[in-house]
mmCIF file with all atom_site columns, C-alpha atoms in Angstrom:
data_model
loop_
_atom_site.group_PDB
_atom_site.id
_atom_site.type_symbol
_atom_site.label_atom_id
_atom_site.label_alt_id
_atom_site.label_comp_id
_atom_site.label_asym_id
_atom_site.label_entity_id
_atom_site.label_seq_id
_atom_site.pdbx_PDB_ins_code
_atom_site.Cartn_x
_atom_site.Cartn_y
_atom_site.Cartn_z
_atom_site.occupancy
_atom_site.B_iso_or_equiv
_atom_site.pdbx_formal_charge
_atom_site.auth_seq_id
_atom_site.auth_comp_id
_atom_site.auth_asym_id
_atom_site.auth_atom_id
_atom_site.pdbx_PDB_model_num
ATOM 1   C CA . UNK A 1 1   ? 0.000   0.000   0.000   1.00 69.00 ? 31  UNK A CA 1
ATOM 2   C CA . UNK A 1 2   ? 1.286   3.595   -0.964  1.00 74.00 ? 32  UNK A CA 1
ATOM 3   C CA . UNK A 1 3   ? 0.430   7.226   0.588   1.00 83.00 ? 33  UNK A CA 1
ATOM 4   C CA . UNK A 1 4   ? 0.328   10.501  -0.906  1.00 89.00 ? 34  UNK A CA 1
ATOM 5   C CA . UNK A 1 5   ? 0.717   13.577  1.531   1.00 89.00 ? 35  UNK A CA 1
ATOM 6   C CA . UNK A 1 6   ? -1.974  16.182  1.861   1.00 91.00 ? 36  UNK A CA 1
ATOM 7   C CA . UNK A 1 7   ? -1.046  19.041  4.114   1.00 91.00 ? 37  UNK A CA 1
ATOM 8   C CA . UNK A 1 8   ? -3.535  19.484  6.751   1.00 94.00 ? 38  UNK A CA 1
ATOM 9   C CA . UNK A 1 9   ? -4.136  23.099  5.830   1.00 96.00 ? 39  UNK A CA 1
ATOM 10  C CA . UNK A 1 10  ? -4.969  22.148  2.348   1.00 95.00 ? 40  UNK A CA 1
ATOM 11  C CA . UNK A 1 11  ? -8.843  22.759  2.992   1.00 95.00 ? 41  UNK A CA 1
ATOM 12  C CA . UNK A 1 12  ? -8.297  26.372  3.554   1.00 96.00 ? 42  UNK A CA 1
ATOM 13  C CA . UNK A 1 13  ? -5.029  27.209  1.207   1.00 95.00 ? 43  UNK A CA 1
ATOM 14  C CA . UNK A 1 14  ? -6.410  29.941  -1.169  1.00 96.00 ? 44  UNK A CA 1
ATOM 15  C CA . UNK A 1 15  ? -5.526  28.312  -3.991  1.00 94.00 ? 45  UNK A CA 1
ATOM 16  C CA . UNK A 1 16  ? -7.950  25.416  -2.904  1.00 96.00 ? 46  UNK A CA 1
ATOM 17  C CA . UNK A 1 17  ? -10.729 28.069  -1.738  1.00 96.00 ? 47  UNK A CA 1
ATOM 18  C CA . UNK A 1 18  ? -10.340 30.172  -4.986  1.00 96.00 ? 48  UNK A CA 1
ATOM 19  C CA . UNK A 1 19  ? -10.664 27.040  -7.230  1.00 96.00 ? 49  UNK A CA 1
ATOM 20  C CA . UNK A 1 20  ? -13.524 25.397  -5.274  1.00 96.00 ? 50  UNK A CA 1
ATOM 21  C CA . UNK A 1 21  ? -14.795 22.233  -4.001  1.00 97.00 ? 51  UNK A CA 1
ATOM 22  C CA . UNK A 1 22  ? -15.158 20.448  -6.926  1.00 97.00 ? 52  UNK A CA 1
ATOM 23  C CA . UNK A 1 23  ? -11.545 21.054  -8.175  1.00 98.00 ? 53  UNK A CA 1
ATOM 24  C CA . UNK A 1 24  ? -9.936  20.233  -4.782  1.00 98.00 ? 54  UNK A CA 1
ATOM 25  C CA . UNK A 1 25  ? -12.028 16.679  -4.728  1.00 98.00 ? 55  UNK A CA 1
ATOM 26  C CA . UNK A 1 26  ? -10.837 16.484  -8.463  1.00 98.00 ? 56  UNK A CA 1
ATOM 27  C CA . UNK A 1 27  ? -6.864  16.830  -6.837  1.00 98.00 ? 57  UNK A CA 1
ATOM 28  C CA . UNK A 1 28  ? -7.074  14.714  -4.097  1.00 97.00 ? 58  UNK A CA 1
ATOM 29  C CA . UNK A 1 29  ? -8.542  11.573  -6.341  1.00 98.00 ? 59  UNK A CA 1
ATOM 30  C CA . UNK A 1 30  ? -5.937  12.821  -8.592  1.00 98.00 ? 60  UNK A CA 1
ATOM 31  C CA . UNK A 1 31  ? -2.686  12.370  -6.068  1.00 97.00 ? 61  UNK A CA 1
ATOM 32  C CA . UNK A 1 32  ? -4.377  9.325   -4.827  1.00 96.00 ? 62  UNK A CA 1
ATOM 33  C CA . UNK A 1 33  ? -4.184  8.025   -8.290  1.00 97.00 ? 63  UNK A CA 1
ATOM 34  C CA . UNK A 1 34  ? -0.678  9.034   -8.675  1.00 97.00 ? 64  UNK A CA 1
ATOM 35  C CA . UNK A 1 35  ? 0.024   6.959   -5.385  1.00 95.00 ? 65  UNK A CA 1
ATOM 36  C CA . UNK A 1 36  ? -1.719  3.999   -6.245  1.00 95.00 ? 66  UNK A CA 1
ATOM 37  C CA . UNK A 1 37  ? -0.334  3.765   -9.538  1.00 96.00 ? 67  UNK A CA 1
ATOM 38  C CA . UNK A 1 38  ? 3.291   5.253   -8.799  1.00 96.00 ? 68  UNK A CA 1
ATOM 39  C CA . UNK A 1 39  ? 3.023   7.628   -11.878 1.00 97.00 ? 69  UNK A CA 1
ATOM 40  C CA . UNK A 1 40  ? 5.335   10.274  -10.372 1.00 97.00 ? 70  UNK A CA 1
ATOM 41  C CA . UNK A 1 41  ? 2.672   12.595  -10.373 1.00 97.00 ? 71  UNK A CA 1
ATOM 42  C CA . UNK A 1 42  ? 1.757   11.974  -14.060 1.00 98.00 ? 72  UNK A CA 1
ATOM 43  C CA . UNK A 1 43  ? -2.102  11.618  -14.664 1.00 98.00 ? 73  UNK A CA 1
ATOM 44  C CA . UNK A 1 44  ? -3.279  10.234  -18.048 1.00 98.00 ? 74  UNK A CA 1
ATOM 45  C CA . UNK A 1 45  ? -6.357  11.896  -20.106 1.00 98.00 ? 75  UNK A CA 1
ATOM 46  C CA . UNK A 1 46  ? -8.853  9.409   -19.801 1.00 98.00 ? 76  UNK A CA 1
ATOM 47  C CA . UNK A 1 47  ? -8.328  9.133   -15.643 1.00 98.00 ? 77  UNK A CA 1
ATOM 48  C CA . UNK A 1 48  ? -8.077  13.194  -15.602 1.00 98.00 ? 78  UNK A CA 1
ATOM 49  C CA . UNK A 1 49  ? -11.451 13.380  -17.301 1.00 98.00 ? 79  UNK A CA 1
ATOM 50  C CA . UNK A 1 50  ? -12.840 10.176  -15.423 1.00 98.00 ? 80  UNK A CA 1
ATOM 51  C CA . UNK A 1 51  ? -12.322 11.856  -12.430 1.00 98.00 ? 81  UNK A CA 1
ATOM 52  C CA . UNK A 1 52  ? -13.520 15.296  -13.323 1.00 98.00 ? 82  UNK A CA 1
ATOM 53  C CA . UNK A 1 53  ? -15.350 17.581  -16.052 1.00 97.00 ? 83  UNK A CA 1
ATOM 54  C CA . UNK A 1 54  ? -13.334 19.754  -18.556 1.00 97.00 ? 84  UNK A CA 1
ATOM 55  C CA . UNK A 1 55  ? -14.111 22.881  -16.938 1.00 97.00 ? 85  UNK A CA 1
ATOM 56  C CA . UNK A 1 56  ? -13.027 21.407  -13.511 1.00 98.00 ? 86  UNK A CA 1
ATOM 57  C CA . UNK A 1 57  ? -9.823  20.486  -15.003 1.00 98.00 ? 87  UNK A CA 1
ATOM 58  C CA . UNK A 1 58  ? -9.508  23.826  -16.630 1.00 97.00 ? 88  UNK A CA 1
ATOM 59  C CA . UNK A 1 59  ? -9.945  25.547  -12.985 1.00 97.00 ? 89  UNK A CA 1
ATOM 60  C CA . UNK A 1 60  ? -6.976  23.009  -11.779 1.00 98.00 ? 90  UNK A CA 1
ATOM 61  C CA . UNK A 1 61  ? -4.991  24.272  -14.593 1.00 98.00 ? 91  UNK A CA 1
ATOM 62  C CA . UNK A 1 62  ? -5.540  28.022  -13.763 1.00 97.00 ? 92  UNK A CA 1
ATOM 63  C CA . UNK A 1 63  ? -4.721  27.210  -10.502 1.00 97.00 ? 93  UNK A CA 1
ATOM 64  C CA . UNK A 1 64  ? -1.698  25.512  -11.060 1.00 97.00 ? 94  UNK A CA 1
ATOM 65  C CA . UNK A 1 65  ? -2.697  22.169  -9.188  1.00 97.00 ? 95  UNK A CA 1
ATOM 66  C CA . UNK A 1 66  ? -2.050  20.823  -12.607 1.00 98.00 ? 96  UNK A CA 1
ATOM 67  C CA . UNK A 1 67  ? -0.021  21.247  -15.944 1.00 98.00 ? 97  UNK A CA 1
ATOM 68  C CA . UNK A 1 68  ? -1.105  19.779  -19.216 1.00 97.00 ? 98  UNK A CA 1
ATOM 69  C CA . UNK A 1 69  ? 1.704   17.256  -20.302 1.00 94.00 ? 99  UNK A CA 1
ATOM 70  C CA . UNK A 1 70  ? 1.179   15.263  -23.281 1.00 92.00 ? 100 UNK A CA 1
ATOM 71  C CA . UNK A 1 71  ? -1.164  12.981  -23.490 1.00 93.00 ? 101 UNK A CA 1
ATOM 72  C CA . UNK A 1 72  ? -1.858  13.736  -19.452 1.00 97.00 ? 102 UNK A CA 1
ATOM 73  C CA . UNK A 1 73  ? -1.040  16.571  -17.177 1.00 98.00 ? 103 UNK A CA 1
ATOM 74  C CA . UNK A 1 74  ? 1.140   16.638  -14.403 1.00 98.00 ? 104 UNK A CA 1
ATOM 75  C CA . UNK A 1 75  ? 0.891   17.104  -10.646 1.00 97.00 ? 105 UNK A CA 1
ATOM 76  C CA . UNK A 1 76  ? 3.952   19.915  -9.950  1.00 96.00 ? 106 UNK A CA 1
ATOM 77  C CA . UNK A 1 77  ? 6.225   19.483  -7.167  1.00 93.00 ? 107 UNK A CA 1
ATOM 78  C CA . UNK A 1 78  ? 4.596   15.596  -6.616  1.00 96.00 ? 108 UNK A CA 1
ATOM 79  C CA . UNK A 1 79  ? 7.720   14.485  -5.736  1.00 96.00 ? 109 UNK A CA 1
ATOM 80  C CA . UNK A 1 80  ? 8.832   16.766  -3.540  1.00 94.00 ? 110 UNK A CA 1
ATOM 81  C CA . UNK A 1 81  ? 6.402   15.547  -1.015  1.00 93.00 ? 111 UNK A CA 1
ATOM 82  C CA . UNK A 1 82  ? 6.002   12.117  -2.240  1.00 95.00 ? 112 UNK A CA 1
ATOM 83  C CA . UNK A 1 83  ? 8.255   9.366   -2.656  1.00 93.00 ? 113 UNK A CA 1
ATOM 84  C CA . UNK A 1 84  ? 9.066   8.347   -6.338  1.00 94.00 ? 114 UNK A CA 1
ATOM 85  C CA . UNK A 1 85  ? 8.327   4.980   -7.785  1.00 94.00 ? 115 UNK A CA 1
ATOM 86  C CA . UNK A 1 86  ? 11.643  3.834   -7.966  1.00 96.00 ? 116 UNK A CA 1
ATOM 87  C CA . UNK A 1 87  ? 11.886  4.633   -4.068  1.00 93.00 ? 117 UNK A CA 1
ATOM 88  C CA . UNK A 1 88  ? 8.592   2.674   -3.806  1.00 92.00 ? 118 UNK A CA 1
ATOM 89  C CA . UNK A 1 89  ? 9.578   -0.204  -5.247  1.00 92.00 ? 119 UNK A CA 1
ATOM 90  C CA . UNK A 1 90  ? 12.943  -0.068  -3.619  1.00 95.00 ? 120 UNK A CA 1
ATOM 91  C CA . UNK A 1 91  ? 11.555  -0.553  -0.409  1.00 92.00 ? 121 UNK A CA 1
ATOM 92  C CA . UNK A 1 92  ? 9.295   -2.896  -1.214  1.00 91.00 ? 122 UNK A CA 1
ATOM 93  C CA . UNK A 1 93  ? 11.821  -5.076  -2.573  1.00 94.00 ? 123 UNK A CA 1
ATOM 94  C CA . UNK A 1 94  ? 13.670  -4.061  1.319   1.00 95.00 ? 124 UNK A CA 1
ATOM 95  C CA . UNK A 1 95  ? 10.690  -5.521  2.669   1.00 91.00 ? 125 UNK A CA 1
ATOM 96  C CA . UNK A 1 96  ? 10.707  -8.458  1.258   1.00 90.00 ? 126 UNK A CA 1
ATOM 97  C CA . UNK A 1 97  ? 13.785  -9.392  1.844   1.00 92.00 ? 127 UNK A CA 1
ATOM 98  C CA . UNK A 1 98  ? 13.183  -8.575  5.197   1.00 92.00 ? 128 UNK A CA 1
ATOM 99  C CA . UNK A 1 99  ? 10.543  -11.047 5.392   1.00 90.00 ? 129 UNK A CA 1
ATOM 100 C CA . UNK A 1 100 ? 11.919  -13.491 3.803   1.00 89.00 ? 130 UNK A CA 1
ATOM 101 C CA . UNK A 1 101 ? 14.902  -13.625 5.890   1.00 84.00 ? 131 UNK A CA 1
ATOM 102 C CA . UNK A 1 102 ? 12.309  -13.629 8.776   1.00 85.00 ? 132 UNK A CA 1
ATOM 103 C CA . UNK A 1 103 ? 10.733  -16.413 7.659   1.00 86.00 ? 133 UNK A CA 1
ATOM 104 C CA . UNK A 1 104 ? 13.673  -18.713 6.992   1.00 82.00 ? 134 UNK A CA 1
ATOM 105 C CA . UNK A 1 105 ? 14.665  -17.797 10.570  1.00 76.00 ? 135 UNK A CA 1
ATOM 106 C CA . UNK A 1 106 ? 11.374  -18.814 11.865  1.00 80.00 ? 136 UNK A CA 1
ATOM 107 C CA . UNK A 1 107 ? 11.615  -22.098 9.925   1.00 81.00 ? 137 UNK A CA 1
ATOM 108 C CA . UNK A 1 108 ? 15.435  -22.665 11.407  1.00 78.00 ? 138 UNK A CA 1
ATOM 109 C CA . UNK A 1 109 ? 14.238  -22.252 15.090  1.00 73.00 ? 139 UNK A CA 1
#
């Protein structure tokens, strides 16, 4: 299982209040699909408009929650705040190995 950060404050960041409800819901789905997907912050067109209506994406875009990239946009700064998915899948190989060594030393005793 992966997180992706929110700041507590987000609710009430002006950026949030000046784009509205409906954007902000649109963001959060969006960083929880970067998470669950390890995109690095990359969200494809067809999820983008899944998840929300062309003009809510165009308010995210004014607002700088997101920048058209491609055939997607991008989430800026995503990985300052959130691991990448090479760190991701680093330390899931780390714990594996971890429990796999457990294991055998459960077996052995």
């Amino acid at each position: 299982m992966t997180w992706t950060k929110l700041d507590d404050s987000f609710w009430s960041h002006p950026k949030v209040t000046g784009a509205g409800n409906e954007a902000a819901g649109a963001y959060v789905r969006m960083l929880s699909y970067c998470g669950k997907h390890l995109t690095d912050g990359r969200v494809p067109d067809e999820i983008a408009r899944f998840i929300a209506r062309p003009k809510v994406i165009e308010q995210l875009q004014e607002f700088s929650f997101v920048v058209k990239n491609g055939k997607g946009y991008l989430i800026p700064d995503y990985l300052e705040f959130n691991p990448s998915r090479e760190q991701v899948l680093e330390e899931r190989r780390k714990a594996a190995e971890r429990q796999a060594k457990s294991r055998e030393k459960s077996r052995r005793d």
